[in-house]
Structure formats: structure tokens, C-alpha cells
Amino acid sequence: MTSNSLAEHPDAPHSTTIPTKLMLIDGEFVESASGGWREVTTPARHGVVLARVPDGGAEDVNRAVAAAHRAWKGWRDQHFTARQRALLKIAEALEHRTEELAQVTAADTGNAIRTQARPEASALVDLFRYFGGLAGEIKGVTLPAGSQQLQYTLQEPLGVVGAILPWNSPLMIAGFKIPAALAAGNTVVLKAAEDAPLSILLLAEICAEHLPAGVLNVITGDGSTAGSALVTHPDVAKVSFTGSTEVGRLIAQRAGERLAHVSLELGGKNPSIVFPGQITDSLIDGLLLSTRVSRQGQSCTAGSRLFLHRDVEDEVIERLSARLRGLAVGDPLDEASDIGAVINETQFNSIRTYIDEGIADPDLTVAAGGTPPTDGPLAQGFFHTPTLFTGGNNEFRLAREEIFGPVVVAISWTDVDDVIRMANDSTYGLAAYVWSDDVTQALSTAHRLEAGWIQINQGGGQVVGQSYGGYKDSGTGRELSLEGMIDGFTQTKQINVRL
Ligand code: NAD
């Protein structure tokens, strides 16, 4: 089997040989049927190519789906402990290679190793362990239907799951999908994001050592070819998609035409509401985490609309800006970096447009950050500094659109009903944050917010076992939990027997 680990330092600019990585189809590491390749570059240094990956297309997807379909019955019909054993072995193997997975993630996504890439790799391990452990909990129920009847349900797997990943935290999101689908007895064809396939190909290599051929297949390639072929394939029973709302809508239409199951984890423009009270260090720490600036703001759950009560606005802005200015933006592979690089030039320029618009707006003030550096080491890659605008209102484009960059807009408020109205005045409804010492106030606010995930007095990322998914344009379906696995990756069969 060809190795998919990056043998040499992935960011070596002097490297003359560009490593070649392969897709996993039917237990084999293969090139694309077309023979085409895509170059994967690092966002941290212009022009540095990390590796070449196959430019997979419809023919590769067809082969992968056929392999997954063939493998399905054997995988499904085993005792659950066999699937559990395999997933737990994978968790063990992943744990041994966490550092390598983190390094590869830092190199191709630009996510800083200490603050992002390593935690993502650890989350992946936890997710394999969690869903592996739950394989026996995918149970039906028996109805007390009297002595003459046996009426029970089975939770059966759907078949081949087509999973489509974004680039922002590929390992963690692969962990939301692969182990849950496999534990429930499905097989998987997964398409990696164009810009961040390397950690996913390494994950494929580790998984392949513990899974029968065809149970997990991993494709690299373009969304409009490989992704589209997966969504429209008649043998793909479910499409599990994480990405933008725009593409999610298209996928829902396409998969809906053939009545395939679909779950969508999409974008967000998440409110973070600070009530009056004491401004502690822990509040500022929590706010900093919730802004996801340490992930370059490239997080669907970033608290990017910061609603500050007028009584505490000045103090929060002053202390939060000081913390933002103190964060180290730099080489994602450097332990000292708090923040890495944004994924590519398109995203870099798009974020820049929002920042320029904010700077040009006479109502807005830059409390931290601003335009990206134009000289020095940071100018050699796609680096933005974390930026906080104050004086915003909820109607501004900066407060309405998902920037997917390290940009936060602070909006002042005085009336609770008004702030909840503004928080809910968004097409998105993924996450929200409430900061208050008054438990009743915090909970009643949480209950009134239109979002799938609300955190009170904390700002961290998703945790294993929680229910995760969006309201409104942020998507449909839930991942990460036992219930999400059963709802998302099984269907119910009712059996009624006359005794
Ligand atoms: P994207 O929608 O551009 O791409 C996501 C994936 O879809 C990629 O693998 C891409 O190749 C594929 N794709 C594109 N067009 C396709 C098509 N026509 N058919 C099938 N597949 C297609 O998103 P992105 O830019 O990679 O990621 C950023 C977006 O993802 C943001 O909007 C972010 O909020 C969202 N996101 C959401 C969550 C969540 O859990 N809700 C998590 C991470 C990212």
C-alpha cells in the first residue's frame, strides 16, 4: 500500500520533489481514472506546494460508490461488537499519530498547530472512541402490544453515505461523520475539500488498516465534478454535507430530486450577547474563544456579532481589544502562533473587502486589527490580524454576512427585547453565546434565541456527545450525539407479528 503520510517536512520551500498522495477506493490507494492531479499549497507561504493529489471525478466516485455498496452487507450484518472493535482500533491508531495529523492539518489548512490543529486531531480520536463505544446503542423498541402480538422496531443503516467536507477543520468534521455512519452499519464515500485534503488522506490510510475494503472510500477532487457526482449517484442513500449555505441549498435540491436522505451543517453569523455585570478575566477569555479568531474566524460557530450592553461596552471593548492585539499571528507550524493563515487567496481577498468596507464606514471604529500586513513574514502568506469594529449596528453588511474571517462587529444595546430581536434577525441560526451572572436572565435569553446551539458563559468548541446542528439557513439534521447518529444514519423498520 502506498503511504499517504507526508514523509518530509510539509512546508519545506527547498523541497524539489513534491510528494504524491492517493485516494482510497475499495481498499486500494489509487490515482484518478483521468490521471489528472491537483496541487495542494500551504496558505502560510505563497507558492509552496505541499503535495499533489488525484483530481477525482465522476468515474472515481462511481467506483467508490460501487465498492461501498458491495462492502455494505458484510459490514452491516455483523454483530455490533465487530464494528465497535474496528472503530476503537482506529481511535487507538489515530491517537498514536495525533501529532502527525496535526502537523499535516497545520500545513494544508493554515490552522495554528497549538491552538487549532492539535485540538482538532484530538477531537477526531475522541469521536472515533465515542461513536465506536455507542455501536450497541443503536437499538429498536418493543411495543407492549398484548400477548398475541410481537411489535418491535429495528434501526437499520441507510446504505452508502456520501460525506462532503469543508476545508476549515477537516479532521474534526470527518469525525462528526465517518465513525457515526460506520458504527450504525453504513459504508462511506467521503469527498475531501479541494484546499485541505492531506490530513483526510492520512486519516484514510490509518482507517484502511482496520476496515474491510470498500467500507470507507476517500475521494479528492472538485465540488462541481466529484462532489456533484456523489450527490446525484443513485446508490448514495444519504448525503451528509458540511459547508456553505449556498452549496448546501444546491445539494439539498439535487439529492432531494431522488429523495435521498440529506443532512446539512451550514454557515452561521452568530450573536454573542453580553449582559451588564462584572467584567472578569474569565468573561474576556470566554469572549476571545467564542470569536474563533484563533481559527482565523473560519468557524461556522464564530460569535462574530458581539452585542454589548451599554453599561459594559467600553470596558469590554478596551479589554478585549488589548487581548486581540496581543495574539501572535504567524506560521501555523510554530508553537508560538496563536493564529495561523486563512485558507486561500480568494478567502483572504474576500475578508479584506469586508475590512476595507468597515474602515471606510464613518460609523465604525477599528478597536483592534485592520488591514493585513503588507511587509515582513506575514506578507508572504494569507495572514489577517484579528479585527474588532465598534459602533456597528445589526443592519450593516458586516453584521449580516458570514465573513469567515477574524472580524468581529460590536453592537451596543440597552433593551433585552431589542437585543434578542437583533440576535434573531439573521437568516442563520447555528450558534449563540449569552454572558450573564443572572441564571434566570441567561436561560430565558437562551430559550428565546433562534439557534441550534447556545452556550452560556463559555465560548469553546463543540464537545463530543452534544447535539450539534443549525436552525434556519444554518442547516438541517444533528451530528455529534447518539441521537444524531440514530436520526442521521439509520431508518426505522417496524415489524408486527401475530403470535
Ligand atoms: P463550500 O460549500 O464551498 O464547500 C464545501 C464542500 O462542498 C467542498 O468539499 C466542495 O468541494 C463541495 N462542493 C462544492 N460545490 C459542490 C457541488 N455542486 N456539489 C457537491 N459538492 C460541492 O464550503 P467551504 O468554503 O469549504 O467551507 C466554508 C463554509 O462551510 C462556511 O460557510 C462555513 O460556515 C461552513 N461550515 C459549516 C460548519 C457547520 O458545522 N455548520 C462547519 C464548518 C464549515
Coordinates of C-alpha atoms in Angstrom, one line a residue, residues 25-384:
I25 CA -11.1 3.3 -3.2
D26 CA -12.0 -0.3 -2.4
G27 CA -9.1 -0.8 0.0
E28 CA -6.5 0.4 -2.6
F29 CA -4.7 3.8 -2.8
V30 CA -5.2 4.9 -6.3
E31 CA -4.8 7.8 -8.8
S32 CA -7.8 9.3 -10.5
A33 CA -9.3 7.5 -13.5
S34 CA -8.5 10.6 -15.6
G35 CA -4.8 10.6 -14.5
G36 CA -5.3 14.3 -13.5
W37 CA -3.7 15.9 -10.4
R38 CA -4.3 18.9 -8.2
E39 CA -1.7 20.8 -6.4
V40 CA -2.2 21.4 -2.7
T41 CA -0.5 24.6 -1.4
T42 CA 0.1 25.9 2.0
P43 CA -1.7 29.2 2.8
A44 CA 1.2 30.2 5.1
R45 CA 3.8 30.8 2.3
H46 CA 2.9 31.9 -1.2
G47 CA 3.8 29.4 -3.9
V48 CA 4.8 26.5 -1.7
V49 CA 3.3 23.3 -3.0
L50 CA 2.9 20.6 -0.3
A51 CA 1.7 17.7 -2.4
R52 CA -0.2 16.6 -5.4
V53 CA -3.5 14.7 -5.0
P54 CA -5.6 13.0 -7.6
D55 CA -8.2 15.1 -9.4
G56 CA -11.0 12.7 -8.9
G57 CA -14.2 12.9 -11.0
A58 CA -17.4 11.0 -11.7
E59 CA -15.7 7.8 -12.7
D60 CA -13.8 7.6 -9.4
V61 CA -17.0 8.4 -7.5
N62 CA -18.8 5.6 -9.4
R63 CA -16.0 3.1 -8.5
A64 CA -16.0 4.2 -4.9
V65 CA -19.8 4.0 -4.5
A66 CA -19.8 0.6 -6.2
A67 CA -17.1 -0.6 -3.7
A68 CA -19.0 0.9 -0.8
H69 CA -22.2 -0.8 -1.9
R70 CA -20.5 -4.2 -2.3
A71 CA -19.0 -3.8 1.2
W72 CA -22.2 -2.7 2.8
K73 CA -24.0 -6.0 3.5
G74 CA -20.9 -7.6 5.1
W75 CA -20.3 -4.6 7.3
R76 CA -23.9 -4.2 8.2
D77 CA -24.7 -7.8 9.0
Q78 CA -22.0 -8.3 11.6
H79 CA -22.6 -8.2 15.4
F80 CA -22.2 -4.6 16.5
T81 CA -19.1 -5.5 18.5
A82 CA -17.2 -6.2 15.3
R83 CA -17.8 -2.6 14.1
Q84 CA -17.1 -1.3 17.6
R85 CA -13.7 -3.2 17.7
A86 CA -12.7 -1.7 14.3
L87 CA -13.6 1.8 15.3
L88 CA -11.8 1.6 18.7
K89 CA -8.7 0.2 17.0
I90 CA -8.8 3.2 14.6
A91 CA -9.1 5.5 17.6
E92 CA -6.1 3.9 19.1
A93 CA -4.1 4.2 15.9
L94 CA -5.2 7.8 15.4
E95 CA -4.1 8.6 18.9
H96 CA -0.6 7.3 18.2
R97 CA -0.4 9.6 15.2
T98 CA -2.1 12.7 16.5
E99 CA 0.9 14.8 16.2
E100 CA 1.4 13.8 12.5
L101 CA -2.2 14.5 11.8
A102 CA -1.9 17.9 13.5
Q103 CA 1.2 18.8 11.5
V104 CA -0.4 17.9 8.2
T105 CA -3.6 19.9 9.2
A106 CA -1.5 22.9 10.1
A107 CA 0.3 22.7 6.8
D108 CA -2.6 22.5 4.4
T109 CA -5.3 24.4 6.3
G110 CA -3.1 27.1 7.9
N111 CA -4.7 26.3 11.3
A112 CA -2.1 27.0 14.0
I113 CA -0.7 23.8 15.5
R114 CA -1.1 24.6 19.2
T115 CA -4.4 26.4 19.3
Q116 CA -6.3 24.6 16.5
A117 CA -4.6 21.7 14.6
R118 CA -3.7 19.6 17.6
P119 CA -7.1 20.0 19.4
E120 CA -8.8 19.0 16.1
A121 CA -6.7 15.9 15.8
S122 CA -7.5 15.0 19.5
A123 CA -11.2 15.6 18.8
L124 CA -11.0 13.2 16.0
V125 CA -9.7 10.5 18.3
D126 CA -12.5 11.2 20.9
L127 CA -15.1 11.0 18.2
F128 CA -14.0 7.6 16.9
R129 CA -13.9 6.4 20.5
Y130 CA -17.3 7.8 21.3
F131 CA -19.2 6.5 18.3
G132 CA -17.3 3.2 18.5
G133 CA -18.5 2.8 22.1
L134 CA -22.1 3.6 21.1
A135 CA -22.4 1.0 18.4
G136 CA -24.5 -1.2 20.6
E137 CA -26.9 1.6 21.5
I138 CA -28.5 1.7 18.0
K139 CA -31.5 -0.2 19.3
G140 CA -35.1 -0.5 18.4
V141 CA -38.1 -0.7 20.8
T142 CA -40.8 -3.2 21.6
L143 CA -44.4 -2.1 22.0
P144 CA -46.4 -3.7 24.8
A145 CA -49.0 -4.9 22.3
G146 CA -50.5 -7.7 24.2
S147 CA -49.8 -11.4 24.4
Q148 CA -51.0 -12.1 20.8
Q149 CA -48.6 -9.6 19.2
L150 CA -44.9 -9.0 18.9
Q151 CA -44.4 -5.5 17.6
Y152 CA -40.9 -4.1 17.5
T153 CA -38.7 -1.8 15.6
L154 CA -35.2 -2.2 14.1
Q155 CA -32.9 0.7 13.5
E156 CA -31.3 -0.2 10.2
P157 CA -28.4 1.6 8.4
L158 CA -29.2 3.6 5.3
G159 CA -26.6 2.1 3.0
V160 CA -23.8 4.1 1.3
V161 CA -23.3 7.6 2.9
G162 CA -21.8 10.3 0.8
A163 CA -20.0 12.7 3.1
I164 CA -18.7 16.1 1.8
L165 CA -16.2 18.1 3.9
P166 CA -15.2 21.8 4.0
W167 CA -11.6 22.9 4.5
N168 CA -11.9 24.8 7.8
S169 CA -11.5 21.9 10.2
P170 CA -11.4 18.8 8.1
L171 CA -10.4 16.2 10.7
M172 CA -13.0 17.3 13.3
I173 CA -15.8 17.3 10.7
A174 CA -14.7 14.0 9.3
G175 CA -15.0 12.8 12.9
F176 CA -18.6 14.0 13.0
K177 CA -19.5 11.8 10.1
I178 CA -17.3 8.8 9.5
P179 CA -17.4 7.0 12.9
A180 CA -21.1 7.7 13.4
A181 CA -22.0 6.4 9.9
L182 CA -19.8 3.3 10.3
A183 CA -20.9 2.5 13.8
A184 CA -24.6 2.4 12.6
G185 CA -23.6 -0.1 9.9
N186 CA -23.4 2.2 6.8
T187 CA -20.4 2.4 4.4
V188 CA -18.9 5.7 3.4
V189 CA -17.6 7.6 0.4
L190 CA -16.1 10.8 1.6
K191 CA -15.0 13.8 -0.5
A192 CA -12.3 16.0 1.0
A193 CA -12.3 19.7 0.4
E194 CA -10.2 20.9 -2.5
D195 CA -7.9 23.0 -0.4
A196 CA -7.5 20.7 2.6
P197 CA -7.3 17.0 1.5
L198 CA -4.0 16.0 3.1
S199 CA -5.0 15.2 6.7
I200 CA -8.0 13.4 5.3
L201 CA -5.9 11.2 3.1
L202 CA -3.7 10.4 6.1
L203 CA -6.8 9.6 8.1
A204 CA -7.9 7.3 5.2
E205 CA -4.6 5.4 5.4
I206 CA -5.0 4.9 9.2
C207 CA -8.6 3.8 8.8
A208 CA -7.8 1.4 5.9
E209 CA -5.6 -0.7 8.2
H210 CA -8.6 -1.6 10.3
L211 CA -11.5 -1.7 7.9
P212 CA -12.5 -4.2 5.2
A213 CA -12.0 -2.9 1.7
G214 CA -14.8 -0.6 0.5
V215 CA -16.2 0.3 3.9
L216 CA -14.5 3.7 3.8
N217 CA -13.5 5.3 0.5
V218 CA -12.0 8.8 0.2
I219 CA -12.0 10.9 -2.9
T220 CA -10.2 14.1 -3.7
G221 CA -11.5 16.4 -6.4
D222 CA -13.6 19.4 -7.3
G223 CA -17.0 20.0 -5.8
S224 CA -18.7 20.6 -9.1
T225 CA -17.4 17.3 -10.5
A226 CA -16.6 14.7 -7.8
G227 CA -18.9 16.3 -5.2
S228 CA -21.8 16.6 -7.6
A229 CA -21.3 13.0 -8.8
L230 CA -21.6 11.8 -5.2
V231 CA -24.7 13.8 -4.6
T232 CA -26.5 12.6 -7.7
H233 CA -25.4 9.0 -7.5
P234 CA -28.5 6.7 -7.2
D235 CA -26.7 4.3 -4.9
V236 CA -25.8 7.0 -2.3
A237 CA -28.6 6.7 0.3
K238 CA -27.6 9.8 2.3
V239 CA -25.6 12.9 1.7
S240 CA -24.0 14.3 4.8
F241 CA -22.8 17.8 3.9
T242 CA -20.8 20.4 5.8
G243 CA -20.0 23.6 4.0
S244 CA -21.6 26.9 2.8
T245 CA -25.3 27.6 2.8
E246 CA -25.1 28.3 -0.9
V247 CA -23.7 24.9 -1.8
G248 CA -25.9 23.2 0.8
R249 CA -29.0 24.6 -0.8
L250 CA -27.9 23.2 -4.2
I251 CA -27.1 19.8 -2.6
A252 CA -30.5 19.7 -0.9
Q253 CA -32.2 20.3 -4.3
R254 CA -30.1 17.7 -6.2
A255 CA -30.3 15.0 -3.5
G256 CA -34.0 15.9 -2.9
E257 CA -34.8 15.1 -6.6
R258 CA -34.1 11.5 -5.9
L259 CA -35.4 11.6 -2.3
A260 CA -32.1 10.7 -0.8
H261 CA -31.6 11.5 2.9
V262 CA -29.7 14.7 3.5
S263 CA -28.2 16.5 6.4
L264 CA -26.7 19.9 6.1
E265 CA -24.3 21.7 8.5
L266 CA -24.0 25.2 7.0
G267 CA -22.9 28.7 7.8
G268 CA -23.5 31.0 10.7
K269 CA -23.5 34.6 11.8
N270 CA -23.7 34.0 15.5
P271 CA -24.7 36.5 18.1
S272 CA -22.8 36.9 21.4
I273 CA -24.8 38.8 24.0
V274 CA -23.1 40.4 27.0
F275 CA -25.4 41.5 29.8
P276 CA -24.3 44.2 32.4
G277 CA -22.3 42.9 35.3
Q278 CA -18.7 42.5 36.4
I279 CA -16.2 42.1 33.6
T280 CA -14.0 39.3 34.7
D281 CA -10.9 37.9 33.1
S282 CA -12.8 34.7 32.6
L283 CA -15.5 36.6 30.6
I284 CA -12.9 38.2 28.4
D285 CA -11.2 34.7 27.9
G286 CA -14.6 33.2 27.0
L287 CA -15.4 36.0 24.6
L288 CA -12.0 35.6 22.9
L289 CA -12.6 31.9 22.4
S290 CA -16.1 32.5 21.1
T291 CA -14.9 34.9 18.4
R292 CA -12.9 32.0 17.0
V293 CA -10.1 34.4 16.0
S294 CA -7.6 31.7 16.9
R295 CA -9.2 29.8 14.0
Q296 CA -8.8 32.9 11.8
G297 CA -12.6 33.3 12.2
Q298 CA -13.0 30.4 9.8
S299 CA -15.5 28.7 12.0
C300 CA -19.2 28.4 11.4
T301 CA -19.8 28.9 15.2
A302 CA -17.8 32.1 15.5
G303 CA -19.5 34.7 17.7
S304 CA -19.0 37.4 15.2
R305 CA -21.9 39.7 16.2
L306 CA -20.9 41.0 19.6
F307 CA -23.9 42.6 21.4
L308 CA -22.6 44.6 24.3
H309 CA -24.8 46.2 26.9
R310 CA -24.1 50.0 27.0
D311 CA -23.1 49.8 30.7
V312 CA -20.2 47.4 30.0
E313 CA -19.5 48.2 26.4
D314 CA -16.4 50.5 26.9
E315 CA -14.7 48.2 29.4
V316 CA -15.3 45.0 27.3
I317 CA -14.1 46.7 24.1
E318 CA -10.9 48.0 25.9
R319 CA -10.0 44.7 27.5
L320 CA -11.0 42.5 24.5
S321 CA -9.1 44.7 22.1
A322 CA -6.0 44.6 24.3
R323 CA -6.2 40.7 24.2
L324 CA -6.8 40.7 20.4
R325 CA -3.7 42.9 19.8
G326 CA -1.6 40.6 22.0
L327 CA -2.3 37.5 19.9
A328 CA 0.5 36.2 17.8
V329 CA -0.3 35.7 14.2
G330 CA 2.2 33.6 12.4
D331 CA 3.5 30.3 10.9
P332 CA 0.9 27.7 11.6
L333 CA 3.6 25.1 12.4
D334 CA 5.2 27.4 15.0
E335 CA 4.2 26.6 18.6
A336 CA 4.2 30.3 19.4
S337 CA 1.5 31.2 16.9
D338 CA -2.0 31.8 18.4
I339 CA -3.4 32.4 14.9
G340 CA -2.4 30.9 11.6
A341 CA -3.2 31.7 7.9
V342 CA -6.6 31.9 6.2
I343 CA -7.1 29.2 3.7
N344 CA -6.5 30.8 0.2
E345 CA -6.3 33.9 -1.8
T346 CA -10.0 34.1 -2.5
Q347 CA -10.9 34.0 1.2
F348 CA -8.0 36.4 2.0
N349 CA -9.4 38.9 -0.5
S350 CA -13.0 38.4 0.5
I351 CA -12.1 39.1 4.2
R352 CA -10.1 42.1 3.1
T353 CA -13.1 43.5 1.3
Y354 CA -15.2 43.4 4.5
I355 CA -12.4 45.0 6.5
D356 CA -12.0 47.8 3.9
E357 CA -15.7 48.4 4.0
G358 CA -15.6 48.6 7.8
I359 CA -12.7 51.0 7.7
A360 CA -14.4 53.2 5.2
D361 CA -17.7 53.4 7.2
P362 CA -17.7 56.6 9.3
D363 CA -19.9 54.9 11.9
L364 CA -17.4 52.2 12.6
T365 CA -14.2 52.4 14.6
V366 CA -11.3 49.9 14.4
A367 CA -10.6 48.9 18.0
A368 CA -8.1 46.2 17.0
G369 CA -6.6 44.9 13.8
G370 CA -7.4 46.4 10.5
T371 CA -5.8 45.8 7.1
P372 CA -3.4 42.9 6.8
P373 CA 0.4 43.4 7.0
T374 CA 2.0 44.2 3.6
D375 CA 5.6 43.5 4.5
G376 CA 7.5 41.2 6.8
P377 CA 7.0 37.4 7.1
L378 CA 3.2 37.7 7.3
A379 CA 3.0 39.3 3.9
Q380 CA 4.4 36.0 2.5
G381 CA 1.2 34.2 3.3
F382 CA -2.5 34.7 3.7
F383 CA -2.4 36.3 7.1
H384 CA -5.0 38.6 8.6

